[in-house]
Each structure stands twice: as C-alpha cells, then as structure tokens.
Backbone as ProteinMPNN parsed JSONL, in Angstrom:
{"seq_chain_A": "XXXXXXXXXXXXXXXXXXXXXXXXXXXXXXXXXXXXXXXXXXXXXXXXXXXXXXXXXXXXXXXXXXXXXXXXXXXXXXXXXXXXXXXXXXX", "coords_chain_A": {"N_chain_A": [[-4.32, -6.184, 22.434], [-3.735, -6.189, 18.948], [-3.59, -4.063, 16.979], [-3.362, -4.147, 14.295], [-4.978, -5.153, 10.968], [-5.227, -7.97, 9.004], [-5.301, -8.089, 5.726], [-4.724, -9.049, 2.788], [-5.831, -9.368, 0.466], [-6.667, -8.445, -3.046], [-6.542, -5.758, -4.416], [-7.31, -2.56, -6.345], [-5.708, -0.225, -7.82], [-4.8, 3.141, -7.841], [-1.831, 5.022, -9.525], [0.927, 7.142, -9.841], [3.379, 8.757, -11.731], [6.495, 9.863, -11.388], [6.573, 11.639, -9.266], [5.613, 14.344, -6.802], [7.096, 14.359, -4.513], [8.837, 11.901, -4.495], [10.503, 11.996, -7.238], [11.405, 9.125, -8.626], [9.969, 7.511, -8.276], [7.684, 4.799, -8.908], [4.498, 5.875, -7.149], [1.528, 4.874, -5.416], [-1.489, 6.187, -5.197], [-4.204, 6.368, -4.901], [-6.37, 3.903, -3.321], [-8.741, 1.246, -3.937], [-11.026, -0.054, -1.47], [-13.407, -2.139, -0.162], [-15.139, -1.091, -1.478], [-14.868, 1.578, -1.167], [-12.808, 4.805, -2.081], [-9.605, 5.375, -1.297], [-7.37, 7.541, -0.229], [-4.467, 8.358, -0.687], [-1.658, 9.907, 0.932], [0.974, 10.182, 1.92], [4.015, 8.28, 2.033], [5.631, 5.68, 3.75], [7.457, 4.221, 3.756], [9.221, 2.459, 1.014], [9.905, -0.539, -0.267], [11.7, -2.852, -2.351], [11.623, -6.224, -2.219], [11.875, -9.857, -3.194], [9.849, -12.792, -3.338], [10.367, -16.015, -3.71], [11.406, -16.439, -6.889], [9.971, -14.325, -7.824], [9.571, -10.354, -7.964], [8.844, -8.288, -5.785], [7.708, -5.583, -4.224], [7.116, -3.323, -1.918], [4.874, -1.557, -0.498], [4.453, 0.852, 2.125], [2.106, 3.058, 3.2], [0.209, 6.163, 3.895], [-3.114, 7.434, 4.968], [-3.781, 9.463, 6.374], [-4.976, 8.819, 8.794], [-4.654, 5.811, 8.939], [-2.483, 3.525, 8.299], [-1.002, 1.697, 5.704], [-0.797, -1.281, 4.035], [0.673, -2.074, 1.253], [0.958, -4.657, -1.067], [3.113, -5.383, -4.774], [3.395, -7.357, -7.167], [5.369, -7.437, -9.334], [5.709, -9.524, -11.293], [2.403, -10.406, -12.113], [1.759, -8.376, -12.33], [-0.069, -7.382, -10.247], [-1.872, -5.791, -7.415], [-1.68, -5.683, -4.318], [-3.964, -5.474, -1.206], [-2.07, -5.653, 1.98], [-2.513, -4.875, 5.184], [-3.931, -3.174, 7.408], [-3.258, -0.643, 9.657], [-4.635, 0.439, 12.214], [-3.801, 4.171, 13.394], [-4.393, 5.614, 15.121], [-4.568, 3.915, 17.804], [-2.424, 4.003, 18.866], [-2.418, 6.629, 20.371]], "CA_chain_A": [[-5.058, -6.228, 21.179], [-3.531, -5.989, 17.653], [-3.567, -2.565, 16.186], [-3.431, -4.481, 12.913], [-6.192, -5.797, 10.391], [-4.849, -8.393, 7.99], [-6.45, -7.953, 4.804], [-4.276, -10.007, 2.313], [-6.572, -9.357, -0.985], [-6.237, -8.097, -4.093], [-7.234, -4.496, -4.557], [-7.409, -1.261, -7.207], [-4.757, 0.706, -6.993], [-4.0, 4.432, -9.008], [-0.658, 4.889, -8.888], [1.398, 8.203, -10.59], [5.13, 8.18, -11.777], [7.44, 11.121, -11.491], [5.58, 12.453, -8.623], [6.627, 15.41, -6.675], [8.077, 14.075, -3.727], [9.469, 11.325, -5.009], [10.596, 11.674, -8.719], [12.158, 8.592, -9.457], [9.679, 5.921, -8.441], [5.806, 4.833, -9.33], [4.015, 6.025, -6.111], [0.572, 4.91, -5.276], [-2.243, 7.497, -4.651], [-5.429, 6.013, -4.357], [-6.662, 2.372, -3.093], [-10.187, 1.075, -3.473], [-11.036, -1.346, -0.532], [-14.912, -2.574, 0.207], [-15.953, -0.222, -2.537], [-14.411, 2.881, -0.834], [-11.921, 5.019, -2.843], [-8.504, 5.761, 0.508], [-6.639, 8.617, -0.661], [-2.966, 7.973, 0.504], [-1.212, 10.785, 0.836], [2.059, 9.818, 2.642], [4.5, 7.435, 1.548], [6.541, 6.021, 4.85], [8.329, 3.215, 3.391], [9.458, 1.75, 0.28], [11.376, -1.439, -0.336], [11.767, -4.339, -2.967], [12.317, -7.354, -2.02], [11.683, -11.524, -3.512], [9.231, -13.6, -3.479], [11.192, -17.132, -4.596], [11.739, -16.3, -8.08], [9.189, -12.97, -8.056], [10.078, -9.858, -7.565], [7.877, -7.951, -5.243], [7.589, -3.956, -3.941], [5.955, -3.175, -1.052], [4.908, 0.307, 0.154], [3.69, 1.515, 3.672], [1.434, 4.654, 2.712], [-1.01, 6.579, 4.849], [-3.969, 8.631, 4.18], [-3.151, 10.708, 7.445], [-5.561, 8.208, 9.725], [-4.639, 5.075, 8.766], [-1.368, 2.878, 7.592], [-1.831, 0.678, 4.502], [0.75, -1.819, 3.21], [0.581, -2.457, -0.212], [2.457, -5.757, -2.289], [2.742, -5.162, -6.162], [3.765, -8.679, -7.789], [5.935, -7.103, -10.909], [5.507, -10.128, -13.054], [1.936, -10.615, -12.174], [1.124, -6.792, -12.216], [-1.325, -7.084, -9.303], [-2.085, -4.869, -6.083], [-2.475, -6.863, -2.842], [-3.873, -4.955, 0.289], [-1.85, -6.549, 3.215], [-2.441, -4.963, 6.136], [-4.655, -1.992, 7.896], [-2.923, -0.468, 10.694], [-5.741, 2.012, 12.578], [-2.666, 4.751, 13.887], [-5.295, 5.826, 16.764], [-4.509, 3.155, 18.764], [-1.526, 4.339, 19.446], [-2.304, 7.642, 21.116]], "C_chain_A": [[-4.176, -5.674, 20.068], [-3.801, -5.0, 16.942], [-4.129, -2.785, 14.246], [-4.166, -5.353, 12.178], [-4.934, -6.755, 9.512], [-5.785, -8.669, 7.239], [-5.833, -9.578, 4.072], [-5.311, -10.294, 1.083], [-6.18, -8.428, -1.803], [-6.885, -6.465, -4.257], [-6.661, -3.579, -5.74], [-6.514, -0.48, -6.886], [-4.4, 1.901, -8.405], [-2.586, 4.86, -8.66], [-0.09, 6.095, -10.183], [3.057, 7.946, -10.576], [5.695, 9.831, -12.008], [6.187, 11.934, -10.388], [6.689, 13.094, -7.525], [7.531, 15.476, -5.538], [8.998, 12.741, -3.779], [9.349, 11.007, -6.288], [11.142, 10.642, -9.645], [11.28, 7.296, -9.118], [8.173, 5.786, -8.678], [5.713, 5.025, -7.758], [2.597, 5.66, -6.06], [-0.389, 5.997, -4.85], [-3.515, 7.272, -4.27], [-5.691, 4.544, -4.201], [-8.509, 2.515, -3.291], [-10.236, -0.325, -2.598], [-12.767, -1.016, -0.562], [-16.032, -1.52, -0.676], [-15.674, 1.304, -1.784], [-12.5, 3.335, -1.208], [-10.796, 5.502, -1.22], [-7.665, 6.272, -0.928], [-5.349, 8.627, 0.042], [-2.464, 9.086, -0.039], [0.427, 10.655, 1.545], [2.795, 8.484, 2.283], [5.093, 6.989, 3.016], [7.432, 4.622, 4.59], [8.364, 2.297, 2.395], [10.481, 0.653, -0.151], [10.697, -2.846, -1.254], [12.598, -5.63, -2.304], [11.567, -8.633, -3.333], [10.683, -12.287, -2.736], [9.687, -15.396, -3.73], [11.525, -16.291, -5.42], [11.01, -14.444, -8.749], [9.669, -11.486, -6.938], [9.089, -8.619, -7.246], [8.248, -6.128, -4.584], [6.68, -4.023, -3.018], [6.501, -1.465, -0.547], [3.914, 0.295, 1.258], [3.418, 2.552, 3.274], [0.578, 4.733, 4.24], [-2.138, 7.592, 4.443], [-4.369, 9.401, 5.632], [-3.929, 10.042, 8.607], [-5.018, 6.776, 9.99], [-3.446, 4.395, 8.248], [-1.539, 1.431, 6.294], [-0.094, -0.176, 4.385], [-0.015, -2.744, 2.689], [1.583, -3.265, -0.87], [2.448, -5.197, -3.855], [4.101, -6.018, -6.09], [4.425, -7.501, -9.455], [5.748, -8.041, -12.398], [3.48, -10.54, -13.139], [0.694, -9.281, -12.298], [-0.369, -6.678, -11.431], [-1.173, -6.621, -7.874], [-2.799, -5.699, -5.243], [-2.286, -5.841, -1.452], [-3.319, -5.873, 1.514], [-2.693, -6.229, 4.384], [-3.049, -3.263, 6.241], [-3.916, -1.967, 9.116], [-3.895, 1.143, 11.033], [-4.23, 2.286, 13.522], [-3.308, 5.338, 15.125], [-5.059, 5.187, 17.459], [-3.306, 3.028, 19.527], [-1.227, 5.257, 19.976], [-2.609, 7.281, 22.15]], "O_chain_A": [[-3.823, -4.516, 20.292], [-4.499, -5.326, 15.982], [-4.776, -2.133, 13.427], [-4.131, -6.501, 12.621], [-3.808, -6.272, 9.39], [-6.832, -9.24, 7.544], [-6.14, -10.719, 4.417], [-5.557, -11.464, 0.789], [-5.385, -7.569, -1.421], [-8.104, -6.433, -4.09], [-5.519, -3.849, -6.114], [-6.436, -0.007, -5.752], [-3.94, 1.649, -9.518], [-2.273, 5.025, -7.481], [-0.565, 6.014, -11.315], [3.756, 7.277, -9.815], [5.225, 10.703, -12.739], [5.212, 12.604, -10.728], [7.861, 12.788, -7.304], [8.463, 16.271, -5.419], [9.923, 12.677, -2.969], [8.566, 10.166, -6.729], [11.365, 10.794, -10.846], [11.639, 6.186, -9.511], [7.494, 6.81, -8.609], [6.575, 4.52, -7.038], [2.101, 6.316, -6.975], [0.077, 6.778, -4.02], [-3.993, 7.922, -3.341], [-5.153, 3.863, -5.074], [-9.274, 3.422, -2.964], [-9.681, -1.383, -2.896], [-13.278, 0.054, -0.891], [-17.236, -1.298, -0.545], [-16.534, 2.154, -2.011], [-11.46, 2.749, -0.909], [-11.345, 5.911, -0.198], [-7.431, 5.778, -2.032], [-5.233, 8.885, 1.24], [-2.654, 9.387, -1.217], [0.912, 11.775, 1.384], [2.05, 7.504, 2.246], [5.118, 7.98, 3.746], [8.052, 4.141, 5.539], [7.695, 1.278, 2.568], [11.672, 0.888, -0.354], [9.718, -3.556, -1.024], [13.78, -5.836, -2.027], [10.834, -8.233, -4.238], [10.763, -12.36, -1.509], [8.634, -15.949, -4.049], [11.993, -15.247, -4.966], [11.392, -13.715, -9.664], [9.966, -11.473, -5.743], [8.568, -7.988, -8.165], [9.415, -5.762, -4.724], [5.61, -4.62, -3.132], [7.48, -0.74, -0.369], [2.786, -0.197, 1.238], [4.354, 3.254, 2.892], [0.377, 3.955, 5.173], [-1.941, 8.48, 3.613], [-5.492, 9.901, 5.705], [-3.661, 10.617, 9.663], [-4.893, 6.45, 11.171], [-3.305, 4.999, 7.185], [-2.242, 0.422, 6.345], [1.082, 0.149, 4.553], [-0.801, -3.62, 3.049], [2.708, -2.89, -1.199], [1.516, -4.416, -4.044], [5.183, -5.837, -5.531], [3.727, -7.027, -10.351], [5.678, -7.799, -13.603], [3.127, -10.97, -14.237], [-0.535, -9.226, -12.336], [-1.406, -6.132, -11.805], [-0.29, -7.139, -7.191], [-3.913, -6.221, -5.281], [-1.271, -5.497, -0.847], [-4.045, -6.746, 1.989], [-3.546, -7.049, 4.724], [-2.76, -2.358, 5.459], [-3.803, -3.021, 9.742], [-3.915, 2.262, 10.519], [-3.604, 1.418, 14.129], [-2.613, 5.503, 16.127], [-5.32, 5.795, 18.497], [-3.087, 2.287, 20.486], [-0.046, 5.354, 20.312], [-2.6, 8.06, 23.103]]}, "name": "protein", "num_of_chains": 1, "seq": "XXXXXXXXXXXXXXXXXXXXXXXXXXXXXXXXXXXXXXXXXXXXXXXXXXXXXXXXXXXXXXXXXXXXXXXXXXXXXXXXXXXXXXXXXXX"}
C-alpha cells in the first residue's frame, strides 16, 4: 500500500521571507487543505526546477506528522498541494 495521497490541487498557502532558519529564501508556514489550517514547521527539501517554459519551486515541508509537497508556479503565482505523505506508515 502507498504511503502517499495524491492531492494535485490548488491550495492557500502563508508563506514568510527572511525566516530564521533559512534567511535567504520565501519559506512556507501554513497550508489550508479541506478547510483545515496545517502548520508546517519543517522544511526537508527545496529545489527549483522547469516546467517547459515555467519556472516552478517545489518544497517538501512537514508539520511533524505528516509530509506535504508543495509546487509554486512563479509566473502564475499559485500554490498546488501535490502530495500527502502520512510518515506513520513508516514506523
């Protein structure tokens, strides 16, 4: 069984810049999914890549239960939930 949800929608995202463990890049901090605010607290991987022609950011966060990965479209300035990974299922 698949550990991993694919969401693949568009979601709310608060996001802070100059933050204190990493000061040099926008970090996300809160998501709203199904009308519930996820408090990410953990960053565990950031990387730009391409789209064709768009140039895309994705971040692996966690809010200490759960693994999120987050797209952000730069020219279309929108937050796409990919993917729920429940991290329980791996104890």
């Amino acid at each position: 069984m698949d550990p991993v949800i694919y969401i693949n929608k568009i979601v709310d995202v608060v996001v802070v810049f100059n933050h204190k463990n990493n000061p040099n890049i926008c970090m996300p901090i809160r998501i709203r999914y199904q009308n519930k605010n996820i408090d990410l607290i953990e960053l565990g991987l950031r990387h730009p890549t391409r789209k064709g022609s768009r140039s895309i950011h994705i971040f692996d966060m966690s809010d200490g239960q759960n693994d999120y990965r987050l797209e952000f479209d730069s020219e279309s300035l929108l937050w796409k939930l990919i993917a729920i990974t429940n991290t329980n299922y791996y104890v």
